[in-house]
XYZ file of C-alpha atoms in Angstrom:
610
model
C 235.317 87.220 69.071
C 237.898 84.789 72.115
C 236.051 82.039 73.000
C 236.213 84.119 76.220
C 234.657 86.654 75.849
C 231.255 84.703 74.675
C 231.579 82.726 77.989
C 231.615 86.082 80.061
C 228.891 87.210 77.888
C 226.594 84.046 77.942
C 226.981 84.322 81.792
C 226.148 87.428 81.664
C 223.226 86.556 79.968
C 222.778 83.011 82.527
C 222.969 86.181 85.942
C 220.554 88.041 84.370
C 218.221 85.548 83.275
C 218.952 84.442 86.405
C 217.728 87.670 88.707
C 214.534 88.332 86.868
C 213.637 84.805 87.462
C 214.599 85.354 91.260
C 212.690 89.016 90.862
C 208.973 86.914 90.165
C 209.215 84.024 91.458
C 210.966 84.748 95.463
C 207.845 86.366 96.287
C 205.924 82.600 95.245
C 208.378 80.594 97.180
C 208.142 83.033 100.240
C 203.832 82.723 100.668
C 204.910 79.287 100.194
C 206.644 79.291 103.249
C 204.730 81.256 105.936
C 201.486 79.320 104.731
C 202.918 76.510 107.062
C 203.949 79.451 110.122
C 202.925 78.350 112.979
C 201.853 81.867 114.550
C 200.457 85.027 112.962
C 203.972 87.012 111.059
C 204.764 87.017 108.105
C 208.744 87.793 108.624
C 209.300 86.008 111.823
C 209.199 82.182 112.040
C 208.256 80.454 114.815
C 207.916 76.813 113.433
C 205.922 74.372 111.154
C 202.467 74.075 111.049
C 199.598 74.220 109.538
C 197.267 75.666 111.463
C 196.433 77.605 108.379
C 195.234 75.152 106.040
C 193.233 73.149 108.524
C 191.526 76.932 109.015
C 190.823 77.584 104.903
C 189.425 73.964 104.550
C 186.890 74.476 107.793
C 186.157 78.571 106.224
C 183.288 78.497 104.446
C 182.991 81.783 103.941
C 185.970 81.049 101.885
C 185.691 78.030 100.451
C 182.239 79.729 99.298
C 184.729 81.906 97.638
C 186.704 79.709 95.809
C 183.744 77.881 94.002
C 181.980 81.886 92.717
C 186.388 82.244 91.762
C 186.040 79.163 89.698
C 182.134 78.466 88.844
C 182.514 82.747 86.527
C 185.754 82.482 85.744
C 184.750 78.905 83.905
C 180.959 80.612 82.255
C 182.404 83.648 82.166
C 185.597 82.484 79.753
C 183.299 79.903 77.990
C 180.434 82.906 76.956
C 183.018 85.650 75.994
C 185.014 82.753 73.669
C 182.084 82.087 71.689
C 180.539 86.305 71.244
C 184.241 87.540 70.468
C 185.308 84.361 68.137
C 182.339 85.508 66.239
C 182.382 89.045 66.227
C 185.874 88.627 65.243
C 184.626 86.422 62.153
C 181.564 89.136 61.491
C 184.208 91.589 61.254
C 186.485 90.061 58.865
C 182.559 89.921 56.819
C 182.433 93.440 57.379
C 183.388 97.289 55.395
C 186.238 98.952 57.039
C 184.895 100.754 58.874
C 182.129 99.323 60.052
C 185.527 96.935 61.044
C 187.345 100.642 62.237
C 183.529 101.998 64.851
C 183.795 98.803 66.546
C 187.610 97.669 67.336
C 187.418 101.569 68.235
C 184.455 100.575 70.508
C 186.077 97.123 71.741
C 189.453 98.925 72.237
C 187.591 101.052 75.532
C 186.641 98.801 77.801
C 190.700 97.919 77.308
C 191.424 101.020 77.470
C 189.065 102.392 80.813
C 191.263 102.024 83.771
C 188.721 99.523 85.931
C 187.192 101.719 88.260
C 185.433 103.637 85.613
C 183.789 100.017 84.227
C 183.099 99.396 87.906
C 181.757 102.788 88.514
C 179.855 102.444 85.243
C 178.439 98.813 85.531
C 177.326 98.590 88.589
C 175.053 102.037 88.184
C 173.574 100.583 85.274
C 172.845 97.714 87.373
C 171.244 99.904 89.909
C 169.818 102.006 87.430
C 168.265 99.153 85.507
C 166.983 98.318 88.505
C 168.481 94.638 88.863
C 169.663 93.345 92.022
C 173.229 92.820 92.737
C 174.670 88.991 92.704
C 176.142 85.888 90.710
C 174.247 87.661 87.463
C 175.522 90.778 87.825
C 179.447 89.711 88.012
C 178.929 86.762 85.553
C 176.901 90.019 82.914
C 180.401 92.427 84.591
C 183.031 90.343 83.621
C 181.109 88.887 80.280
C 181.336 92.096 79.408
C 185.016 92.786 79.703
C 186.455 89.407 79.000
C 184.803 89.829 75.576
C 187.009 92.114 74.031
C 190.298 90.290 74.751
C 188.784 87.885 72.874
C 188.421 89.745 70.023
C 191.480 91.178 70.080
C 193.169 87.945 70.642
C 191.079 85.897 68.011
C 190.499 88.652 64.816
C 194.378 89.097 63.790
C 194.246 85.281 62.944
C 191.005 85.840 61.338
C 192.170 88.832 59.158
C 195.428 85.672 58.292
C 192.927 83.300 56.708
C 191.947 82.601 52.811
C 189.097 84.789 51.982
C 187.941 82.369 49.689
C 188.128 78.731 52.035
C 184.972 78.649 53.264
C 183.976 79.167 49.942
C 185.698 75.749 48.806
C 184.881 74.093 51.942
C 180.666 74.632 51.189
C 181.921 74.468 47.090
C 182.700 70.656 48.296
C 179.210 69.836 49.849
C 179.593 71.801 53.451
C 176.552 73.654 55.330
C 178.308 77.616 56.906
C 178.394 75.912 59.860
C 180.132 72.773 58.614
C 182.910 75.318 56.861
C 182.347 77.559 60.127
C 182.976 74.753 62.690
C 185.579 72.161 61.399
C 187.632 74.241 58.877
C 187.187 78.260 60.144
C 187.572 77.695 63.736
C 190.832 75.520 63.317
C 192.424 77.696 61.360
C 192.001 80.360 64.338
C 192.693 77.570 66.875
C 195.459 79.254 68.328
C 193.826 82.979 68.565
C 190.855 81.117 70.803
C 193.212 79.308 73.534
C 194.803 82.959 73.695
C 191.190 84.609 74.189
C 190.639 82.273 76.843
C 193.141 81.771 78.554
C 193.251 86.140 78.779
C 189.826 85.615 79.697
C 189.770 82.747 82.719
C 193.296 84.933 84.381
C 191.311 88.069 84.069
C 188.301 87.480 85.020
C 189.694 84.874 87.911
C 191.939 87.274 89.199
C 190.050 90.276 89.152
C 189.134 92.439 92.166
C 188.260 96.268 91.528
C 185.022 95.291 89.239
C 183.082 92.621 90.735
C 182.720 94.482 94.192
C 181.748 96.876 92.611
C 179.243 94.776 91.206
C 178.393 92.393 93.221
C 176.167 91.995 95.907
C 173.902 89.040 97.931
C 176.384 87.829 99.956
C 178.483 86.527 97.109
C 182.344 86.918 96.718
C 185.003 85.729 94.912
C 188.048 85.152 96.342
C 190.291 88.786 95.260
C 187.505 90.190 97.672
C 187.814 88.173 100.472
C 191.940 88.341 100.257
C 191.847 91.721 100.196
C 189.093 92.631 103.220
C 191.456 90.153 104.891
C 194.045 91.375 104.694
C 192.775 93.938 107.475
C 194.425 92.030 110.188
C 197.458 89.420 109.897
C 196.043 86.131 108.429
C 198.794 84.215 107.843
C 194.994 82.234 105.723
C 195.570 84.306 102.489
C 199.379 82.976 102.336
C 197.560 78.528 102.334
C 194.966 79.858 99.409
C 197.822 81.280 97.445
C 199.704 77.962 98.025
C 197.234 75.957 96.843
C 196.567 78.093 93.471
C 199.939 78.085 92.548
C 199.989 74.351 92.799
C 197.475 73.136 91.473
C 198.165 76.116 87.883
C 202.026 74.064 88.601
C 200.471 70.515 88.120
C 198.039 71.625 85.217
C 200.382 73.117 83.183
C 203.271 70.058 83.467
C 200.533 67.858 83.302
C 199.633 69.278 80.166
C 203.058 69.931 78.651
C 203.716 65.742 79.741
C 200.329 64.264 78.065
C 200.060 66.719 75.293
C 198.312 63.202 73.364
C 195.962 62.126 76.911
C 194.818 65.125 77.195
C 193.346 65.934 73.222
C 191.337 62.243 74.205
C 189.856 63.401 77.007
C 190.083 66.190 76.877
C 186.107 67.162 75.644
C 185.288 64.826 77.736
C 186.438 66.082 80.626
C 185.143 69.993 80.234
C 181.884 68.155 78.860
C 181.589 66.176 82.950
C 183.091 69.271 83.734
C 180.414 72.710 82.370
C 177.896 69.042 84.422
C 178.791 69.779 87.251
C 178.994 73.252 87.105
C 175.848 74.479 85.542
C 174.307 71.236 88.714
C 176.213 72.634 91.437
C 175.549 76.940 90.378
C 171.724 75.356 90.226
C 172.080 74.387 93.888
C 173.808 77.261 94.944
C 170.835 78.705 93.550
C 167.800 76.877 95.787
C 167.676 79.734 98.347
C 166.658 79.733 101.698
C 162.214 80.030 101.725
C 162.920 81.747 105.722
C 163.963 84.804 107.330
C 166.680 86.664 106.252
C 169.131 88.597 106.743
C 171.785 90.512 105.189
C 173.970 91.766 107.248
C 177.503 94.274 105.729
C 180.632 94.015 108.072
C 184.653 95.312 108.019
C 187.107 92.553 106.799
C 188.263 90.653 109.144
C 185.899 91.935 112.097
C 183.224 88.398 113.581
C 184.061 84.508 113.346
C 181.645 83.327 110.823
C 181.249 80.267 113.617
C 179.162 82.168 114.786
C 176.912 84.073 111.978
C 176.107 80.120 111.229
C 175.313 79.355 114.118
C 172.800 82.373 114.362
C 171.237 80.874 111.989
C 170.486 76.982 113.454
C 169.295 78.948 115.953
C 166.933 80.864 114.818
C 166.708 78.611 111.550
C 166.989 81.792 108.657
C 169.841 81.598 106.612
C 172.609 85.250 106.817
C 173.265 86.619 103.671
C 177.148 88.566 105.371
C 179.376 90.639 103.081
C 182.430 92.753 104.080
C 184.236 95.955 103.524
C 187.098 97.390 104.038
C 186.674 100.552 105.093
C 183.101 103.228 106.286
C 184.101 104.989 102.677
C 183.710 102.048 100.188
C 180.706 100.960 103.033
C 179.145 104.285 101.541
C 180.193 104.392 98.131
C 177.745 101.019 97.789
C 174.910 102.089 100.230
C 174.483 105.120 97.445
C 174.888 102.909 94.403
C 171.548 101.397 95.769
C 172.990 98.306 97.689
C 170.203 96.938 100.312
C 171.257 96.221 103.915
C 169.273 94.911 107.172
C 171.938 95.604 109.670
C 174.936 97.794 109.095
C 178.665 97.053 111.268
C 180.179 100.370 110.853
C 182.101 103.556 112.492
C 180.599 106.701 115.029
C 181.691 109.716 112.318
C 179.988 107.347 109.566
C 177.348 106.719 112.004
C 175.908 110.190 112.754
C 176.543 110.944 108.899
C 173.906 108.146 108.160
C 171.465 109.887 111.096
C 171.669 113.100 109.017
C 170.679 111.497 105.989
C 168.115 109.697 107.940
C 169.238 106.389 106.406
C 168.783 104.717 109.685
C 165.836 103.136 111.874
C 166.117 103.181 115.953
C 166.565 99.905 117.808
C 164.195 98.581 119.859
C 165.911 98.769 123.225
C 163.727 96.199 125.153
C 165.003 93.215 122.137
C 168.042 93.898 123.304
C 167.590 91.966 126.757
C 171.999 92.407 127.449
C 171.857 96.394 127.016
C 172.757 96.368 131.038
C 175.949 94.506 130.778
C 177.265 97.020 128.105
C 179.572 99.601 130.748
C 177.530 102.477 130.710
C 180.766 103.938 129.414
C 180.757 103.420 126.439
C 176.951 104.448 125.767
C 176.035 107.883 124.420
C 179.060 109.021 122.325
C 178.567 112.442 120.730
C 177.125 110.345 117.518
C 174.338 109.469 118.352
C 173.660 110.333 122.552
C 170.520 108.243 123.272
C 171.915 105.534 121.162
C 168.890 105.429 119.568
C 170.263 104.250 115.972
C 173.252 102.665 117.879
C 174.496 98.979 119.439
C 177.657 99.250 119.676
C 179.528 96.348 119.159
C 183.607 96.964 119.526
C 185.569 100.254 121.470
C 188.676 101.109 120.851
C 190.783 104.701 121.441
C 194.700 105.675 119.178
C 197.699 105.129 121.764
C 201.321 104.426 120.890
C 203.021 100.732 121.170
C 206.397 100.837 122.334
C 209.663 98.440 122.013
C 209.673 98.770 126.034
C 213.627 97.270 125.554
C 214.697 100.314 123.497
C 212.224 103.405 124.810
C 212.566 105.032 127.884
C 210.608 104.543 130.393
C 210.522 108.412 131.626
C 210.305 109.370 127.812
C 206.786 108.367 127.761
C 206.112 111.839 130.067
C 206.113 113.585 126.768
C 203.034 111.632 126.247
C 202.315 112.900 121.884
C 205.648 114.556 122.429
C 207.008 111.151 122.086
C 207.297 111.089 118.776
C 209.196 113.634 117.475
C 212.068 112.803 120.363
C 214.839 113.241 118.386
C 216.422 110.094 120.113
C 213.523 107.699 118.014
C 214.552 109.652 114.582
C 214.077 106.816 111.650
C 211.790 104.928 114.159
C 208.807 105.828 113.952
C 205.969 104.301 112.445
C 203.302 106.691 111.593
C 199.037 105.883 111.037
C 198.297 106.420 107.524
C 195.330 107.659 108.128
C 194.220 111.880 107.884
C 191.947 111.919 110.076
C 194.131 109.083 112.937
C 197.448 111.650 112.260
C 195.969 114.873 112.194
C 194.655 114.028 115.719
C 198.067 113.661 117.210
C 198.748 117.046 116.530
C 196.047 118.635 117.446
C 195.811 117.288 120.668
C 199.670 117.409 121.121
C 198.874 121.433 120.982
C 196.477 120.671 123.255
C 192.648 122.002 120.649
C 189.767 119.243 120.075
C 190.125 116.349 117.564
C 187.033 118.348 116.080
C 188.277 121.419 115.273
C 187.214 123.535 112.528
C 189.455 126.939 112.982
C 192.151 127.174 109.689
C 195.002 127.985 112.479
C 194.975 125.358 114.467
C 194.606 123.185 112.129
C 197.024 125.018 110.117
C 199.462 125.060 113.613
C 198.324 120.874 113.395
C 199.519 120.951 109.842
C 202.670 122.190 110.808
C 203.636 120.732 113.662
C 203.765 116.778 111.164
C 205.738 118.444 109.142
C 208.685 119.050 111.088
C 208.125 115.720 112.993
C 208.732 114.542 108.381
C 211.823 116.724 109.147
C 213.091 115.338 111.952
C 212.227 111.987 112.682
C 211.708 110.441 108.621
C 209.091 109.405 110.053
C 207.051 106.125 108.181
C 203.279 105.863 107.622
C 202.011 102.498 107.366
C 198.910 101.307 107.119
C 197.426 97.684 108.650
C 201.502 96.073 108.071
C 202.822 97.847 111.334
C 201.154 94.772 112.432
C 204.310 92.358 111.218
C 206.055 94.759 110.672
C 206.755 95.751 114.737
C 205.687 92.359 115.571
C 209.471 92.102 114.325
C 210.948 94.814 115.644
C 211.584 96.662 113.242
C 211.061 99.958 114.549
C 210.044 101.484 117.999
C 207.298 102.832 118.829
C 203.919 102.559 116.420
C 200.481 104.404 116.292
C 198.218 102.210 116.255
C 194.718 101.628 116.913
C 194.981 100.233 120.188
C 193.039 96.106 118.983
C 195.712 96.130 117.124
C 198.478 96.241 120.119
C 196.374 93.667 121.957
C 197.101 91.942 118.173
C 200.694 92.970 118.499
C 202.036 92.456 121.728
C 200.567 88.980 122.270
C 203.135 88.314 118.952
C 205.845 90.138 120.555
C 206.407 89.573 124.727
C 209.295 93.548 123.830
C 206.245 95.798 123.344
C 203.966 98.191 125.341
C 200.559 100.202 124.650
C 199.609 103.601 126.731
C 196.572 106.110 125.824
C 199.133 109.526 125.627
C 197.647 111.858 128.556
C 196.867 114.930 126.473
C 194.088 112.410 125.136
C 193.169 110.905 122.418
C 190.670 109.766 119.768
C 187.611 106.429 120.881
C 186.273 104.571 119.311
C 183.344 102.740 119.175
C 181.422 100.855 116.571
C 177.821 99.736 116.306
C 175.447 97.513 114.957
C 172.856 100.024 113.017
C 170.055 99.377 111.263
C 168.982 100.352 108.027
C 166.172 101.843 106.293
C 165.588 98.855 103.947
C 165.867 96.734 106.570
C 162.652 93.840 106.203
C 163.221 92.086 108.962
C 163.755 94.701 112.694
C 163.018 91.618 114.872
C 165.302 89.449 113.912
C 168.252 91.535 113.879
C 167.434 92.945 117.006
C 167.209 89.775 117.949
C 171.278 89.037 116.064
C 172.235 92.525 118.009
C 171.341 91.716 121.231
C 172.304 87.602 119.905
C 176.393 89.248 119.982
C 175.904 90.913 123.805
C 175.335 87.099 125.208
C 178.140 86.541 127.452
C 180.077 83.990 125.688
C 179.464 85.394 121.976
C 181.482 87.589 123.190
C 183.933 86.557 123.933
C 184.107 84.218 121.410
C 184.155 86.756 118.434
C 187.013 88.716 120.711
C 188.799 85.821 120.993
C 188.878 85.911 116.983
C 188.883 89.267 116.289
C 191.159 91.153 119.004
C 190.029 93.603 119.697
C 187.884 95.591 122.772
C 183.568 94.420 124.337
C 182.166 97.392 125.045
C 180.729 94.336 127.379
C 181.945 95.177 131.132
C 181.927 91.934 132.282
C 184.412 90.325 129.538
C 186.448 93.167 128.988
C 187.219 92.661 133.250
C 187.659 88.513 132.699
C 190.144 89.119 129.563
C 192.047 90.969 130.413
C 192.753 89.054 133.539
C 192.361 85.562 131.098
C 193.235 85.305 127.549
C 194.598 89.264 127.670
C 196.181 88.298 131.030
C 199.241 91.924 130.899
C 197.618 93.406 127.443
C 196.469 97.020 128.868
C 195.861 97.426 125.314
C 192.976 95.643 125.938
C 191.407 97.362 128.407
C 191.632 101.419 127.961
C 190.599 104.156 129.630
C 186.895 104.906 128.742
C 185.577 108.166 129.456
C 188.160 110.579 130.300
C 187.896 114.310 129.684
C 190.797 115.054 127.220
C 189.211 111.705 125.256
C 186.864 112.384 121.994
C 185.276 111.391 119.598
C 185.432 111.894 115.910
C 183.234 113.959 114.845
C 181.750 113.755 110.893
C 183.238 116.384 108.530
C 181.191 118.575 106.338
C 182.732 119.445 103.136
C 184.988 122.236 103.533
C 186.328 121.072 106.857
C 187.297 118.182 105.261
C 188.705 119.494 101.927
C 190.973 121.432 104.526
C 191.916 118.566 106.748
C 192.328 115.982 103.039
C 194.999 120.126 100.863
C 197.131 119.509 103.943
C 197.263 115.975 104.391
C 197.727 115.786 100.933
C 200.733 118.208 101.097
C 202.162 115.959 104.277
C 202.052 113.044 102.213
C 204.427 115.023 99.090
C 206.600 116.641 101.670
């Protein structure tokens, strides 16, 4: 082969490798760059700033999550490595049929989908009446890490000469000395691989951790996942720090291996002692009053939680969820909370299932500050169980430089105007998406009529045919901030958040009506201190606290005076912050019975698959 051909092949090979590296590492570089962005946007660089690193350091929930992730990963790695190594060595001394059985069983956790393992462990802990928290998460991590260690170590055990241990004992070594000084050193490559696998699996785990934890214990994965409910560049800052730490460790291990070899044992002993000490300290619980709160991610200013703890001399166990449905799953698994902050239809469901207890409104001193239009919704007509927290509507966000003012008169039909084909985001939500055609056709969004539901389905199919719409989730916020499309269906609070970053955007509720939503604070039947719970509810309605919380979250408050003041101040000019409530054509979502829910779900599957 000529030298030219060899050079061409070499260049092609180098380009191929370069493309692979770009594919793998470009997202990491982008994450690191945008961690220094001065704005909330994840696509538009507006300037250099360390604001997200400052928020990361001051956010107690994130720092606590880092601590939980590291300690759980270290403990799980150490314990699973010991268990896995002993098991692998023990298998080598057993009959083949027993080896095959154990190895087959060992493969089940590896091959099982994470969600299956998570649900199984959740049911196990609930059945055994074990309170979910740090210990259940640790046990779960040990359970799914150990099989990986066995898989890594066992091949090395098989390569050993079975007479080596006997030879060591013939030379005077005890069985323990033969194991520690002869066998284990010969297995070190497999053990190291098992350690790396176990630590990585534990540190990165989300699904299993999410379902087996409780009592306010959250690792990095859970906190980051709940943060994705809103655009939060703090995630970029956290990711950048993790990446840099890993990079420094890798470089250090390569440059100074001799130093690491001589000091590793001492470092590991000191590190382990620190971890144990911190864990014991963290495990000391307050002897005072405790309040357990379950709320959506990024839906409350953490500073308000800390302030309440100081003012009322109590401990708050604050956990977050990503959807009302996942919240319900955790409740049904046996998790207990005092206060839930959930949406209207889920409140209706829990009322029907007798899971909530009435609120003593005599203890809610700021009741009169709540706008009467945000009270008495159909899911709880007398507000027997619910105290309004945030309210809003679902409407249309549009680019004033691209969408003609007269076209807004089309209402929901704007989403089928051919002028804007390929320029529309629909919200990836079954109920919100079906609400649009139902309202456009003049039907109730809570209809149970099969013909009306089918007609709404056909409306959505026709829209997909002619408009080339894109269904998106919470990433609609950053996409609209960047101006990627002209029109989007959004929640009013998200509209306010987006318009704060892009002055070309505006929001309106179509005249045919829309869905009004109201998220409320409710007390569960497991509430152990209803008086403290009601004090917290009242605290969250105080003027200054409402202002602080609304600025942090960006949604509409039901406290009328705050809403009016913020309209002319913090949210000046953002009409989405003050949607029209109480319009006769507006509705709230009802809880759907099984048959109706299944009908909508079947049609929704067809819409998404079209």
